[in-house]
Amino acid sequence: DNTITSSNLNGGGGGMFLNDCSVELLDVNFNNNVSNSHGGAIKSNNSSVTFSNGIISNNNSINAGGGLYSNNTIVNIDNLEINGNQSDNGGGLFVYKGVFVADSILFSGNISSIGGGAYIDDTDETAIITSSRFIQNEAQNGGGLFSNGSCSVDISKSFFDDNHGAVAAAVYMQNNGLSQINQSTFLNHSITSDDSNDPSAIYITGSGADVGIRNSIFYYNNDNDIRINNGGYLILTYSNIEDGQSG
């Protein structure tokens, strides 16, 4: 393995800054890097980046993307751990514009105000997350994942367990386009909101939010599992919601 560790950079990309380029990162680890702006480990602008078999852990940025910050970038991920990172927005990663395709990511122990594990904002194509795990991440909104803007998000064969937040400890979808959650599991989520209507697992809000949930399981979540608000639209089919607990 190659490791980039304990770097501190002003302006973004504590460990690595990419601009207008194409990069493959294979078996590369980013640990304990710091940025006073975006991307504690990596900041990417107008680029294409592929990750495979690496670890992004214990990095920190002030503004967005504790681990990874991408702007108008094509991001492809296969088998990556994103653990213990912190930022104001997107503790694990923050994706703005561009393309995001991810398979087999472990998001664990990331912390943020919004989007503890991941924050996906206004991507140009549907953001795709497959066979991934979101475990014990924390944020005020969207402890596991927060998505915003006109982007669509497809989540399949993924596992959300014991994430924490004030609202929607697992997934918070705001003003999204057509999005899908399929063959995924949501367990052991709790929230700190005083509003008894707020959901522990998934919040769908905004007139553009159109979400389909299919073949999924909700189990042992506190308070409401799902809330649809402010013009959001949900189609829920072939799913189980069991042993929820009223707040």
Short mmCIF file of C-alpha atoms in Angstrom, two decimals:
data_model
loop_
_atom_site.label_atom_id
_atom_site.label_comp_id
_atom_site.label_asym_id
_atom_site.label_seq_id
_atom_site.Cartn_x
_atom_site.Cartn_y
_atom_site.Cartn_z
CA ASP A 1 0.00 0.00 0.00
CA ASN A 2 0.94 3.64 -0.53
CA THR A 3 0.07 6.05 2.27
CA ILE A 4 -0.29 9.84 2.30
CA THR A 5 -0.43 10.98 5.91
CA SER A 6 -0.32 14.00 8.24
CA SER A 7 -0.28 16.66 5.52
CA ASN A 8 -1.75 20.11 6.09
CA LEU A 9 -2.65 22.32 3.12
CA ASN A 10 -4.25 25.74 2.86
CA GLY A 11 -6.80 26.12 0.09
CA GLY A 12 -8.00 22.53 -0.16
CA GLY A 13 -6.78 18.99 -0.64
CA GLY A 14 -4.82 18.28 2.53
CA GLY A 15 -3.24 15.16 1.04
CA MET A 16 -3.75 15.66 -2.72
CA PHE A 17 -5.11 18.37 -5.03
CA LEU A 18 -6.27 17.40 -8.54
CA ASN A 19 -7.13 19.93 -11.24
CA ASP A 20 -8.05 19.20 -14.86
CA CYS A 21 -6.46 15.76 -14.90
CA SER A 22 -7.14 12.01 -14.84
CA VAL A 23 -5.87 9.88 -11.94
CA GLU A 24 -6.16 6.25 -10.80
CA LEU A 25 -5.55 5.59 -7.11
CA LEU A 26 -4.99 1.88 -6.45
CA ASP A 27 -4.27 0.66 -2.90
CA VAL A 28 -3.62 4.21 -1.69
CA ASN A 29 -4.38 5.25 1.90
CA PHE A 30 -4.99 8.82 3.09
CA ASN A 31 -4.69 9.24 6.85
CA ASN A 32 -4.73 12.24 9.23
CA ASN A 33 -4.59 14.96 6.60
CA VAL A 34 -6.07 18.43 7.18
CA SER A 35 -7.43 21.20 4.94
CA ASN A 36 -8.60 24.63 6.03
CA SER A 37 -11.06 24.64 3.11
CA HIS A 38 -12.32 21.65 1.07
CA GLY A 39 -11.14 18.05 0.98
CA GLY A 40 -9.23 17.00 4.07
CA ALA A 41 -7.56 14.19 2.11
CA ILE A 42 -8.34 14.97 -1.55
CA LYS A 43 -9.78 17.88 -3.51
CA SER A 44 -10.61 17.34 -7.19
CA ASN A 45 -11.70 19.96 -9.74
CA ASN A 46 -12.73 19.26 -13.35
CA SER A 47 -11.03 15.87 -13.33
CA SER A 48 -11.56 12.13 -13.51
CA VAL A 49 -10.52 10.00 -10.52
CA THR A 50 -10.79 6.27 -9.87
CA PHE A 51 -10.32 4.69 -6.44
CA SER A 52 -9.77 1.00 -5.80
CA ASN A 53 -8.91 -0.86 -2.59
CA GLY A 54 -7.89 2.11 -0.48
CA ILE A 55 -8.64 3.76 2.85
CA ILE A 56 -9.51 7.41 3.57
CA SER A 57 -9.43 7.78 7.36
CA ASN A 58 -9.25 10.42 10.09
CA ASN A 59 -8.96 13.40 7.77
CA ASN A 60 -10.48 16.81 8.47
CA SER A 61 -11.59 19.85 6.50
CA ILE A 62 -13.38 22.99 7.61
CA ASN A 63 -15.89 23.56 4.80
CA ALA A 64 -16.77 20.41 2.88
CA GLY A 65 -15.54 16.88 2.30
CA GLY A 66 -13.65 15.68 5.35
CA GLY A 67 -12.18 12.86 3.24
CA LEU A 68 -12.92 13.68 -0.40
CA TYR A 69 -14.24 16.83 -2.08
CA SER A 70 -15.06 16.62 -5.79
CA ASN A 71 -16.23 19.47 -8.01
CA ASN A 72 -17.33 18.73 -11.57
CA THR A 73 -15.36 15.49 -11.46
CA ILE A 74 -16.04 11.97 -12.71
CA VAL A 75 -15.62 9.80 -9.60
CA ASN A 76 -15.52 6.00 -9.80
CA ILE A 77 -15.02 3.99 -6.62
CA ASP A 78 -14.57 0.25 -6.14
CA ASN A 79 -13.91 -1.12 -2.65
CA LEU A 80 -12.97 1.85 -0.49
CA GLU A 81 -13.12 2.51 3.26
CA ILE A 82 -14.03 6.05 4.34
CA ASN A 83 -13.73 6.14 8.12
CA GLY A 84 -13.51 8.69 10.92
CA ASN A 85 -13.39 11.85 8.80
CA GLN A 86 -14.90 15.22 9.77
CA SER A 87 -16.14 18.37 8.03
CA ASP A 88 -18.98 20.89 8.26
CA ASN A 89 -20.58 19.39 5.13
CA GLY A 90 -20.02 15.79 4.04
CA GLY A 91 -17.93 14.22 6.78
CA GLY A 92 -16.76 11.35 4.57
CA LEU A 93 -17.14 12.94 1.15
CA PHE A 94 -18.79 15.84 -0.65
CA VAL A 95 -19.69 15.54 -4.34
CA TYR A 96 -20.79 18.61 -6.34
CA LYS A 97 -21.74 18.32 -10.02
CA GLY A 98 -19.94 15.74 -12.16
CA VAL A 99 -20.56 11.98 -11.99
CA PHE A 100 -20.46 9.66 -8.96
CA VAL A 101 -20.47 5.86 -9.29
CA ALA A 102 -19.56 3.81 -6.21
CA ASP A 103 -19.49 0.10 -5.40
CA SER A 104 -18.54 -1.46 -2.06
CA ILE A 105 -17.78 1.57 0.10
CA LEU A 106 -17.69 1.37 3.88
CA PHE A 107 -18.64 4.70 5.46
CA SER A 108 -18.13 4.49 9.22
CA GLY A 109 -17.66 6.94 12.06
CA ASN A 110 -17.71 10.08 9.90
CA ILE A 111 -19.08 13.29 11.44
CA SER A 112 -20.58 16.42 9.90
CA SER A 113 -23.31 19.00 10.37
CA ILE A 114 -24.95 17.82 7.13
CA GLY A 115 -24.31 14.44 5.50
CA GLY A 116 -22.21 12.53 8.01
CA GLY A 117 -21.12 9.79 5.62
CA ALA A 118 -21.71 11.53 2.28
CA TYR A 119 -23.16 14.74 0.84
CA ILE A 120 -24.18 14.55 -2.84
CA ASP A 121 -25.21 17.83 -4.46
CA ASP A 122 -26.61 18.51 -7.93
CA THR A 123 -24.68 15.85 -9.87
CA ASP A 124 -24.96 15.96 -13.66
CA GLU A 125 -25.97 12.29 -13.88
CA THR A 126 -27.63 9.89 -11.47
CA ALA A 127 -25.35 9.20 -8.50
CA ILE A 128 -25.08 5.42 -8.09
CA ILE A 129 -24.25 3.68 -4.79
CA THR A 130 -24.19 -0.12 -4.77
CA SER A 131 -23.31 -2.75 -2.15
CA SER A 132 -22.16 -0.17 0.37
CA ARG A 133 -22.38 0.15 4.15
CA PHE A 134 -23.12 3.24 6.24
CA ILE A 135 -22.37 2.49 9.90
CA GLN A 136 -22.28 4.84 12.91
CA ASN A 137 -21.98 8.09 10.98
CA GLU A 138 -23.35 11.28 12.50
CA ALA A 139 -24.85 14.58 11.32
CA GLN A 140 -27.63 17.00 12.20
CA ASN A 141 -29.35 16.13 8.90
CA GLY A 142 -28.64 12.87 7.09
CA GLY A 143 -26.33 10.94 9.39
CA GLY A 144 -25.54 8.43 6.65
CA LEU A 145 -26.27 10.35 3.44
CA PHE A 146 -27.59 13.80 2.48
CA SER A 147 -28.53 14.55 -1.12
CA ASN A 148 -29.59 17.92 -2.45
CA GLY A 149 -30.43 19.76 -5.64
CA SER A 150 -31.78 18.40 -8.89
CA CYS A 151 -29.59 15.27 -8.76
CA SER A 152 -30.99 11.75 -8.74
CA VAL A 153 -29.57 9.09 -6.45
CA ASP A 154 -29.83 5.31 -6.87
CA ILE A 155 -28.97 3.23 -3.79
CA SER A 156 -29.06 -0.55 -4.08
CA LYS A 157 -27.99 -3.58 -2.04
CA SER A 158 -26.72 -1.30 0.71
CA PHE A 159 -26.82 -1.44 4.50
CA PHE A 160 -27.46 1.42 6.94
CA ASP A 161 -26.91 0.67 10.63
CA ASP A 162 -26.80 2.79 13.79
CA ASN A 163 -26.28 6.17 12.15
CA HIS A 164 -27.22 9.22 14.21
CA GLY A 165 -28.72 12.66 13.61
CA ALA A 166 -31.26 15.24 14.68
CA VAL A 167 -33.39 14.39 11.59
CA ALA A 168 -33.10 11.36 9.28
CA ALA A 169 -30.22 9.44 10.78
CA ALA A 170 -29.85 7.32 7.62
CA VAL A 171 -30.83 9.29 4.46
CA TYR A 172 -32.06 12.87 3.91
CA MET A 173 -33.23 13.63 0.34
CA GLN A 174 -33.97 17.30 -0.41
CA ASN A 175 -35.33 18.55 -3.74
CA ASN A 176 -33.95 15.52 -5.56
CA GLY A 177 -35.03 14.33 -8.95
CA LEU A 178 -36.23 10.78 -9.53
CA SER A 179 -34.33 8.58 -7.05
CA GLN A 180 -34.42 4.91 -6.11
CA ILE A 181 -33.62 2.83 -3.02
CA ASN A 182 -33.67 -0.89 -3.75
CA GLN A 183 -32.78 -4.05 -1.80
CA SER A 184 -31.38 -2.06 1.12
CA THR A 185 -31.63 -2.41 4.89
CA PHE A 186 -32.08 0.27 7.58
CA LEU A 187 -31.48 -0.78 11.20
CA ASN A 188 -31.15 0.79 14.65
CA HIS A 189 -31.52 4.47 13.82
CA SER A 190 -32.47 7.13 16.34
CA ILE A 191 -32.77 10.91 16.22
CA THR A 192 -32.59 13.78 18.71
CA SER A 193 -35.30 16.01 17.18
CA ASP A 194 -38.09 17.15 19.50
CA ASP A 195 -40.60 17.00 16.64
CA SER A 196 -42.47 13.69 16.96
CA ASN A 197 -43.15 13.74 13.20
CA ASP A 198 -39.49 13.72 12.22
CA PRO A 199 -38.19 10.43 10.83
CA SER A 200 -35.43 8.26 12.24
CA ALA A 201 -34.41 6.66 8.93
CA ILE A 202 -35.41 8.55 5.74
CA TYR A 203 -36.66 12.10 5.10
CA ILE A 204 -37.95 13.05 1.64
CA THR A 205 -38.71 16.75 1.20
CA GLY A 206 -39.20 19.35 -1.52
CA SER A 207 -41.41 19.55 -4.60
CA GLY A 208 -38.80 17.90 -6.82
CA ALA A 209 -38.21 14.92 -4.53
CA ASP A 210 -39.59 11.81 -6.25
CA VAL A 211 -38.38 8.61 -4.59
CA GLY A 212 -39.11 4.92 -5.06
CA ILE A 213 -38.26 2.43 -2.31
CA ARG A 214 -38.49 -1.25 -3.24
CA ASN A 215 -37.55 -4.58 -1.66
CA SER A 216 -36.09 -2.90 1.43
CA ILE A 217 -36.20 -3.58 5.17
CA PHE A 218 -36.66 -1.13 8.06
CA TYR A 219 -36.07 -2.69 11.46
CA TYR A 220 -35.64 -1.42 15.03
CA ASN A 221 -35.61 2.27 14.12
CA ASN A 222 -36.92 4.70 16.73
CA ASP A 223 -39.70 7.21 15.94
CA ASN A 224 -41.08 7.29 12.40
CA ASP A 225 -39.06 5.35 9.84
CA ILE A 226 -39.95 7.56 6.86
CA ARG A 227 -41.37 11.07 6.45
CA ILE A 228 -42.50 12.77 3.23
CA ASN A 229 -42.88 16.56 3.43
CA ASN A 230 -43.20 19.79 1.40
CA GLY A 231 -44.36 18.20 -1.84
CA GLY A 232 -42.10 15.16 -1.72
CA TYR A 233 -43.38 12.00 -3.43
CA LEU A 234 -42.78 8.38 -2.46
CA ILE A 235 -43.67 5.00 -3.97
CA LEU A 236 -43.02 2.22 -1.45
CA THR A 237 -43.34 -1.38 -2.67
CA TYR A 238 -42.39 -4.91 -1.53
CA SER A 239 -40.75 -3.67 1.68
CA ASN A 240 -40.94 -4.52 5.39
CA ILE A 241 -41.20 -1.98 8.22
CA GLU A 242 -40.99 -3.80 11.56
CA ASP A 243 -40.55 -3.12 15.26
CA GLY A 244 -40.45 0.65 14.98
CA GLN A 245 -40.79 2.53 18.27
CA SER A 246 -42.82 5.65 18.83
CA GLY A 247 -40.91 8.64 20.17
#
